[in-house]
């Protein structure tokens, strides 16, 4: 055998490695299903795989550099390389450059074109490298195989793309314009996921609450209408959705939190910053006041709701006083959990060339202070849950013998021991809290 991949050989095994957001996780699962439908077998480790798909993320930091170092690490001890496909948002943004710089990459496929992965892999095995980064996504979903098996908690992409153009964000360029998948396709996919073992479905979209469609009677509906329909599925126990934009938080969706028992009491609603000048410069098109009003209304509809969010510190021009406003907002809202990031200039976005770029050490220091406040609030939220009895969906085994891990309605990780199985929905008393998880006791 010569070194490297024999050009005529179609891969028999594959490994998909997804980075970044839950939508990428969903896309990674669909790519794996596509390749499986071609007769290929997934491997747990990338080392032994004939084909490795790097499903990349471009949202922050030196994403492209990371892809190149990952590609380098795929070289095996004997000098050979698997067939490498680069998918995801870096593929979309930097496809041609990747092809030019990394000869070992044979396929580059964007997030709206991955239904073409099998034929591109076949072409590559026959010696023909290829790049596909068409948008938008209409053709993709129809070309994917039907879903068969699912874990207890499944993702379902209902909406893709973004028209909001926040000035720091690369998503509108890598994922394209907002599209909503049709109602009937989503109901069908949800039923298949439930038939395949899902007890919980998380509806995904870059702006999931902007989803719109027509129900089976032709009536225009929003995300709340879709949730109401899915809630009628007898074997589906829980529904979640993420990520939402404040401007698309409709009255109907807020009310749904008080009305639909299967809709879990959790809302991820990024605010990004707590100062109106910064929000305007970010092109967020909401204010601190309008955000807080939404939070009040959501809490009125569902008093126990757990709130989550995203924050960016060190946006260009952010002053110390403006950053303090973010800390003040955090102090008012008291999030149950949150993600916080240092601003990262993304090539091609308006903010990348704005004056007043913030020094890294200032960003580090602000992020540290913000995260201290967020950890304080997450810990307080978890501590306040101690003493409650709640349902936990069992997702996997824990690290210790006999231990199980699952999620509370508020998306907290709960560990406990007992005689249960993956996919069970069990009652647990919450007995101890940390910042990231809770200990529970199974109710007999
Ligand atoms: N720099 C830092 N954080 C960013 N996000 C998006 N773009 C950037 C960027 N350029 C964060 C936002 C968004 C989350 C998914 O990632 O907080 O809500
Ligand atoms: Fe990016 Fe803003 Fe769209 Fe979210 S709403 S994906 S942050 S542009």
PDB file of C-alpha atoms and ligand atoms in Angstrom, residues 59-61 168-170 243 268 270 272 284 310-312 339 341-346 349, ligand 1:
ATOM      1  CA  UNK A  59     -18.353  32.844  15.734  1.00  0.00           C
ATOM      2  CA  UNK A  60     -15.338  33.869  17.806  1.00  0.00           C
ATOM      3  CA  UNK A  61     -11.583  33.830  18.153  1.00  0.00           C
ATOM      4  CA  UNK A 168     -20.188  42.103  15.667  1.00  0.00           C
ATOM      5  CA  UNK A 169     -21.712  38.927  14.259  1.00  0.00           C
ATOM      6  CA  UNK A 170     -20.657  36.736  11.364  1.00  0.00           C
ATOM      7  CA  UNK A 243     -31.843  30.938  20.638  1.00  0.00           C
ATOM      8  CA  UNK A 268     -32.337  31.795  26.659  1.00  0.00           C
ATOM      9  CA  UNK A 270     -29.361  37.101  24.836  1.00  0.00           C
ATOM     10  CA  UNK A 272     -25.344  41.180  24.989  1.00  0.00           C
ATOM     11  CA  UNK A 284     -29.353  45.158  18.535  1.00  0.00           C
ATOM     12  CA  UNK A 310     -25.358  35.840  26.215  1.00  0.00           C
ATOM     13  CA  UNK A 311     -23.065  38.778  26.965  1.00  0.00           C
ATOM     14  CA  UNK A 312     -20.204  40.395  25.094  1.00  0.00           C
ATOM     15  CA  UNK A 339     -22.641  32.690  28.530  1.00  0.00           C
ATOM     16  CA  UNK A 341     -17.543  36.332  25.814  1.00  0.00           C
ATOM     17  CA  UNK A 342     -14.795  38.778  25.058  1.00  0.00           C
ATOM     18  CA  UNK A 343     -15.558  40.703  21.900  1.00  0.00           C
ATOM     19  CA  UNK A 344     -13.761  39.095  18.970  1.00  0.00           C
ATOM     20  CA  UNK A 345     -13.415  41.012  15.688  1.00  0.00           C
ATOM     21  CA  UNK A 346     -14.877  38.939  12.868  1.00  0.00           C
ATOM     22  CA  UNK A 349     -18.341  42.598  10.055  1.00  0.00           C
TER      23      UNK A 349
HETATM   24  N1  LIG B   1     -17.391  38.331  19.598  1.00  0.00           N
HETATM   25  C1  LIG B   1     -17.782  37.826  20.796  1.00  0.00           C
HETATM   26  N2  LIG B   1     -18.928  37.182  20.986  1.00  0.00           N
HETATM   27  C2  LIG B   1     -19.735  37.027  19.914  1.00  0.00           C
HETATM   28  N3  LIG B   1     -20.935  36.431  19.786  1.00  0.00           N
HETATM   29  C3  LIG B   1     -21.321  36.532  18.506  1.00  0.00           C
HETATM   30  N4  LIG B   1     -20.393  37.185  17.787  1.00  0.00           N
HETATM   31  C4  LIG B   1     -19.395  37.512  18.643  1.00  0.00           C
HETATM   32  C5  LIG B   1     -18.171  38.194  18.499  1.00  0.00           C
HETATM   33  N5  LIG B   1     -17.779  38.700  17.335  1.00  0.00           N
HETATM   34  C6  LIG B   1     -21.646  35.844  20.912  1.00  0.00           C
HETATM   35  C7  LIG B   1     -22.981  36.532  21.158  1.00  0.00           C
HETATM   36  C8  LIG B   1     -23.983  35.549  20.642  1.00  0.00           C
HETATM   37  C9  LIG B   1     -23.268  34.237  20.934  1.00  0.00           C
HETATM   38  C10 LIG B   1     -23.785  33.066  20.170  1.00  0.00           C
HETATM   39  O1  LIG B   1     -21.933  34.485  20.610  1.00  0.00           O
HETATM   40  O2  LIG B   1     -23.131  36.719  22.546  1.00  0.00           O
HETATM   41  O3  LIG B   1     -25.241  35.648  21.269  1.00  0.00           O
END
